[in-house]
Short mmCIF file of C-alpha atoms in Angstrom, two decimals:
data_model
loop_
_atom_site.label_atom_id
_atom_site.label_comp_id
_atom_site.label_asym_id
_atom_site.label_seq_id
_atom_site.Cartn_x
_atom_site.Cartn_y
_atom_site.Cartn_z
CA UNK H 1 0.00 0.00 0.00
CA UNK H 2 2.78 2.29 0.94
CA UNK H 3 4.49 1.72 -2.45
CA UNK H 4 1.29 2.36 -4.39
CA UNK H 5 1.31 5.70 -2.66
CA UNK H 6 4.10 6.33 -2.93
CA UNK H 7 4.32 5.73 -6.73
CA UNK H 8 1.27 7.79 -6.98
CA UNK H 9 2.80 10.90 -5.29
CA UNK H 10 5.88 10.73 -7.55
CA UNK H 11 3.43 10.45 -10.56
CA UNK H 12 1.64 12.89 -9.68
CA UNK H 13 4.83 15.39 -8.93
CA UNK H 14 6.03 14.17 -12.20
CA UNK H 15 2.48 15.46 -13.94
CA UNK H 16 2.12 18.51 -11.84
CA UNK H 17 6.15 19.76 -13.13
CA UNK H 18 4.64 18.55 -16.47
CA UNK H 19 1.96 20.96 -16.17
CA UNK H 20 3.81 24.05 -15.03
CA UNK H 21 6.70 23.12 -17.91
CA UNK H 22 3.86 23.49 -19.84
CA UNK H 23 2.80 26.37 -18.92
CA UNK H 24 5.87 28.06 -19.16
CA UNK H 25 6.45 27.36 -22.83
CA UNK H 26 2.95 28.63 -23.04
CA UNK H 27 3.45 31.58 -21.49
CA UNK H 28 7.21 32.03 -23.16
CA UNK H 29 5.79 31.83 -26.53
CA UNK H 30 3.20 33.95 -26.51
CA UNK H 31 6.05 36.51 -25.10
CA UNK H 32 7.58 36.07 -28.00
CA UNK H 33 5.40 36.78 -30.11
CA UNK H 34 4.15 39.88 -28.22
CA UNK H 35 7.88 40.90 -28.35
CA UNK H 36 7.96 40.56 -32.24
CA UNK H 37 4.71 41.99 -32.80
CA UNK H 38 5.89 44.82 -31.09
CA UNK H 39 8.90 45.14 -33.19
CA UNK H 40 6.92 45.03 -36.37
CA UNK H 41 5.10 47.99 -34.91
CA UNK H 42 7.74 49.53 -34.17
CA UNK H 43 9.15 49.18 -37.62
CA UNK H 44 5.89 50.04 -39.50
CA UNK H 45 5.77 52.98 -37.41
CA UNK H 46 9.53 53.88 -37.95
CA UNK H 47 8.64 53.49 -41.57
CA UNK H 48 5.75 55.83 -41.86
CA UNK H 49 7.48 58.76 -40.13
CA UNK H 50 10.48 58.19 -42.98
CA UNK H 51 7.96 58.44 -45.74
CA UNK H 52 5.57 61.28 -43.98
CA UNK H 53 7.72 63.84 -44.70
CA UNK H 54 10.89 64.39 -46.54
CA UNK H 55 13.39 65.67 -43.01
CA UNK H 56 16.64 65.23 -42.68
CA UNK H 57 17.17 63.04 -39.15
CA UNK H 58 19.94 61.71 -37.31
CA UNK H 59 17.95 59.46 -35.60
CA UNK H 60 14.13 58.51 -35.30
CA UNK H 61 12.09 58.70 -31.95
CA UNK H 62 13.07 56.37 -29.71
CA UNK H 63 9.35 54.84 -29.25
CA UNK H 64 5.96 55.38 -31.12
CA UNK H 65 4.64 58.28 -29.97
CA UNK H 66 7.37 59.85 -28.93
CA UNK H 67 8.85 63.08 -29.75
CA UNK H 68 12.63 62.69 -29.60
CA UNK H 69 13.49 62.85 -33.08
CA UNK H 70 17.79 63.83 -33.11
CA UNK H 71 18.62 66.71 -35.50
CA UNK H 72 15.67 67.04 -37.53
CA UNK H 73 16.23 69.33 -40.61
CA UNK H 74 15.55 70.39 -43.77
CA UNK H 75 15.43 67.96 -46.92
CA UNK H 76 18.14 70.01 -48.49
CA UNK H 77 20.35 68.87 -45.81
CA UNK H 78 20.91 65.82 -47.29
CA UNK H 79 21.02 67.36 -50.58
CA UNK H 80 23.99 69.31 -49.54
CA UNK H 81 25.47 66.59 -47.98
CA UNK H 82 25.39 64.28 -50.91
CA UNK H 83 27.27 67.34 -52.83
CA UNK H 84 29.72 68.33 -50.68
CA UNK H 85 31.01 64.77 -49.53
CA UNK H 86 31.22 63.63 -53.42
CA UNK H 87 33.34 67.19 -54.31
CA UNK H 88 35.24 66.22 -50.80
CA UNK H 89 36.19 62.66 -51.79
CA UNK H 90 36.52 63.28 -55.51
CA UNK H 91 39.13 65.75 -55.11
CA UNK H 92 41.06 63.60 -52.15
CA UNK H 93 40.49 60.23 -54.66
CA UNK H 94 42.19 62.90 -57.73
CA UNK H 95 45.19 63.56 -55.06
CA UNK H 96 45.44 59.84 -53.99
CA UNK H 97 45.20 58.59 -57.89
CA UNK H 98 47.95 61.51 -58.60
CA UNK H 99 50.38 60.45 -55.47
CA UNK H 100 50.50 56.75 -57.22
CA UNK H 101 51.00 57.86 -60.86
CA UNK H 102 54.17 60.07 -59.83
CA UNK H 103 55.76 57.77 -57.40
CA UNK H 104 53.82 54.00 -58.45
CA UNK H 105 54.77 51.46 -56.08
CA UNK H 106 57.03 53.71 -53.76
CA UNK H 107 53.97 55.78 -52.93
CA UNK H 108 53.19 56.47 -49.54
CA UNK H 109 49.77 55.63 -48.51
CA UNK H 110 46.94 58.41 -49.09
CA UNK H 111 43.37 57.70 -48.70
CA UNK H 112 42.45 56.91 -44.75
CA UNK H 113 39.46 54.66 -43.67
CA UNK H 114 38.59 56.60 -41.16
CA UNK H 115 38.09 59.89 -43.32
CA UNK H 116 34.55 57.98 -44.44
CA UNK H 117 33.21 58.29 -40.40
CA UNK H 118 34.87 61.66 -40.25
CA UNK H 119 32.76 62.23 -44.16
CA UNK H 120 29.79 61.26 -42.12
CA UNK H 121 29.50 63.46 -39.39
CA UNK H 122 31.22 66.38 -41.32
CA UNK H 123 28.20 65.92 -43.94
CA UNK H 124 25.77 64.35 -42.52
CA UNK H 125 25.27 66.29 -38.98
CA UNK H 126 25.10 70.01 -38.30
CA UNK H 127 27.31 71.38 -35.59
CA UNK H 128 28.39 68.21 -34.68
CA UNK H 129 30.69 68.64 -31.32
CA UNK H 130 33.52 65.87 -32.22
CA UNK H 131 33.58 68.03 -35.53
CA UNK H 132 35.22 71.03 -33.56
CA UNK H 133 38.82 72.02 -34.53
CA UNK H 134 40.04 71.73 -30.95
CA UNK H 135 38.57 67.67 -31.06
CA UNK H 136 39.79 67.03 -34.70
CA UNK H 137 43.41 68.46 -34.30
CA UNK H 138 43.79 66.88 -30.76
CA UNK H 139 41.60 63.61 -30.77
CA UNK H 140 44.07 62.62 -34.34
CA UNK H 141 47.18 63.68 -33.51
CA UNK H 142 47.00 61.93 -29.89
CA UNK H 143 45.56 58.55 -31.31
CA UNK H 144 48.16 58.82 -34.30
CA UNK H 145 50.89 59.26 -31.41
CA UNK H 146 49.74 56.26 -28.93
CA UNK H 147 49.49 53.80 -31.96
CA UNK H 148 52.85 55.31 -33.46
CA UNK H 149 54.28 54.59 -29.96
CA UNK H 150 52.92 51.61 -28.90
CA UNK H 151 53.28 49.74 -32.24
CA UNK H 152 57.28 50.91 -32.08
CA UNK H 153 57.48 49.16 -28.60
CA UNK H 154 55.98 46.16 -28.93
CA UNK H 155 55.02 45.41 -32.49
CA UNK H 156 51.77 44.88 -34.05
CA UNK H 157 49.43 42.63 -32.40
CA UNK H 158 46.25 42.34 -31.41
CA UNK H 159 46.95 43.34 -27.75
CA UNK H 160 48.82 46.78 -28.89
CA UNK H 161 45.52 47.41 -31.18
CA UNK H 162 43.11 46.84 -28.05
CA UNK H 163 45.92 49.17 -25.76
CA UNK H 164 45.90 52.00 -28.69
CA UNK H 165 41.73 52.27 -29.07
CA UNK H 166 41.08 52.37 -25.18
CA UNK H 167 44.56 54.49 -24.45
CA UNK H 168 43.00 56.92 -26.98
CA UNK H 169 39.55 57.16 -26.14
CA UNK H 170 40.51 57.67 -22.60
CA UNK H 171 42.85 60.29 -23.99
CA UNK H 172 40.55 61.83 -25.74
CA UNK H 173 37.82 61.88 -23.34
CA UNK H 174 40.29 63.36 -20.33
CA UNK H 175 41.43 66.21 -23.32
CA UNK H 176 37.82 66.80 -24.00
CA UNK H 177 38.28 65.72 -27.49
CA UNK H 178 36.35 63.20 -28.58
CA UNK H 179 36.72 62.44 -32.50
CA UNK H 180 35.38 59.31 -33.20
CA UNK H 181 37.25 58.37 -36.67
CA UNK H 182 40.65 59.03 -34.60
CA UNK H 183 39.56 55.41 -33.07
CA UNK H 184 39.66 54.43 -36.59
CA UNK H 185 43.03 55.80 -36.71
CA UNK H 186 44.79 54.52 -34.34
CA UNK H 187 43.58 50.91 -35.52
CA UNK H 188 44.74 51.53 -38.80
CA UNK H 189 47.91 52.41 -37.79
CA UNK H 190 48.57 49.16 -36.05
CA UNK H 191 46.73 46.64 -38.80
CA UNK H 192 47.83 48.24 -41.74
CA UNK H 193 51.47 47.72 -42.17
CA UNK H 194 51.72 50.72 -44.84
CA UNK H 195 50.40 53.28 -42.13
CA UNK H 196 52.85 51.58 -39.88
CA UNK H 197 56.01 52.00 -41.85
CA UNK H 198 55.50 56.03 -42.06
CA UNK H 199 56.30 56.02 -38.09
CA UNK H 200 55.91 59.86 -36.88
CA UNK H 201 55.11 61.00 -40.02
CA UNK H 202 51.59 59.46 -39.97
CA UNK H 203 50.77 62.29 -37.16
CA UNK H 204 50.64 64.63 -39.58
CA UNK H 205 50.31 63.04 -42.97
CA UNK H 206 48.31 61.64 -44.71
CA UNK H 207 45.19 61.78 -41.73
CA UNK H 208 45.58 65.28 -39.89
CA UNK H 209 45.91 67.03 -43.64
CA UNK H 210 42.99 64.95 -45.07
CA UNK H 211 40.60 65.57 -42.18
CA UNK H 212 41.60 69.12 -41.95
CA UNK H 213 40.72 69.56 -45.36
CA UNK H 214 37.23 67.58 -45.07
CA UNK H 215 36.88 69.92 -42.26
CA UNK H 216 37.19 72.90 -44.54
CA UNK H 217 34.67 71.29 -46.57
CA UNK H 218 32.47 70.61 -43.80
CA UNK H 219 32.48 74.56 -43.12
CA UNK H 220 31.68 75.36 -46.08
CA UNK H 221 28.50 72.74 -46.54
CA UNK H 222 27.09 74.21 -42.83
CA UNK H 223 27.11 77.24 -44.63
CA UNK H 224 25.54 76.08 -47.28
CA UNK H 225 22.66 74.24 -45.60
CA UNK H 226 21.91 77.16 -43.29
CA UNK H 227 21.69 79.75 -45.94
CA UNK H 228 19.51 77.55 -48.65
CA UNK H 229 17.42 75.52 -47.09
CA UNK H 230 14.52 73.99 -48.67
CA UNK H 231 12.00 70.86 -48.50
CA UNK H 232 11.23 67.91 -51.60
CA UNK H 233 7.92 69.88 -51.93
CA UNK H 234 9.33 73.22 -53.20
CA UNK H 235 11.69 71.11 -55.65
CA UNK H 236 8.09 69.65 -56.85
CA UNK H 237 6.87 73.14 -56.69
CA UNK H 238 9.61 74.31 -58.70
CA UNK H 239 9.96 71.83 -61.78
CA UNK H 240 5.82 71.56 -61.60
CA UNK H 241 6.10 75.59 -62.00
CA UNK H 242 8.49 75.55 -64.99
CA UNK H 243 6.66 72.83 -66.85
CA UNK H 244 3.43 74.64 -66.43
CA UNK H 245 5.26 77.71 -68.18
CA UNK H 246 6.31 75.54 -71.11
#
């Protein structure tokens, strides 16, 4: 009798655990799907602000509803940004292409990855704080200088890349110069062994003359987007306008 019992409280444990196992997946999946429901929403909603009107963002609201949208501006801001990063690159792609055809295979390296991340937020953002002179001047030439350093005393590796990225940004963040494409830097001065090879010289050339230039560029497309602004609907305005005439 006591083993009867006794088998009938263990199946019955056995079906109760069953039960609540049970439950959990229950309760788990429908979770889930709440969860990706939720990101579909999110999505669709994402979506229809993008195609409601034609703004220039840096970022979207955080949440449906919300009204947190980062550096909203006009359509021409993109416009202008398009422009002035093709006449930016096109003229430092002319230089590189020029550097090779003089000097061919003893060239020194030119064009610098992490001129396309400066490109971005030199064109893409207005008034961008790790665009300032003070963090582009100091926030390159100290990442330039750790790698430089670091790389000369103990080689390339991947333990001298980690040391150069955190020994900058912690530079750079005591200085009060963040520059985020100087993290770029300072990588591609330890993985690339071209970069490597120019030693000091990479402090200043080819990445401090390049960005100051893009810089330059970026001045003059603020300027630009400040003093012609203008949405997709007067561009429809204004071809509508001059077809009507015709």
């Amino acid at each position: 009798a006591r083993a009867r019992f006794a088998s009938a409280g263990l199946k019955k444990c056995i079906h109760s655990r069953r039960i609540r196992g049970a439950v959990v997946v229950v309760v788990a999946a429908r979770d889930g799907k709440e969860r990706v429901r939720d990101v579909f929403a999110s999505v669709l909603d994402r979506a229809r602000c993008v195609c409601g009107d034609s703004k220039s963002r840096v970022a979207l609201e955080s949440r449906a509803g919300a009204k947190d949208a980062v550096g909203e501006r006009p359509f021409s801001d993109a416009v202008f940004g398009f422009v002035f990063s093709m006449l930016a690159f096109g003229a430092l792609g002319m230089v590189d292409e020029s550097i090779k055809s003089v000097y061919g295979a003893r060239a020194a390296p030119f064009m610098c990855g992490s001129w396309a991340s400066l490109s971005v937020l030199a064109f893409g953002v207005v008034d961008a704080p790790p665009m300032r002179l003070w963090n582009v001047l100091v926030g390159t030439v100290c990442s330039a200088a750790i790698a430089t350093a670091l790389v000369g005393a103990c080689g390339a590796s991947w333990q001298t890349r980690a040391l150069s990225l955190s020994l900058s940004t912690a530079f750079m963040m005591r200085l009060g110069a963040i520059h985020p494409p100087a993290g770029a830097l300072a990588m591609i001065i330890v993985d690339n062994a071209a970069f490597t090879s120019l030693g000091w010289t990479a402090l200043a050339y080819p990445a401090l003359v390049g960005s100051l230039f893009i810089v330059a560029m970026s001045a003059a497309c603020q300027a630009a987007k400040n003093s012609f602004e203008f949405e997709w609907s007067d561009v429809v305005d204004a071809i509508g306008g001059r077809w009507r005439r015709r």
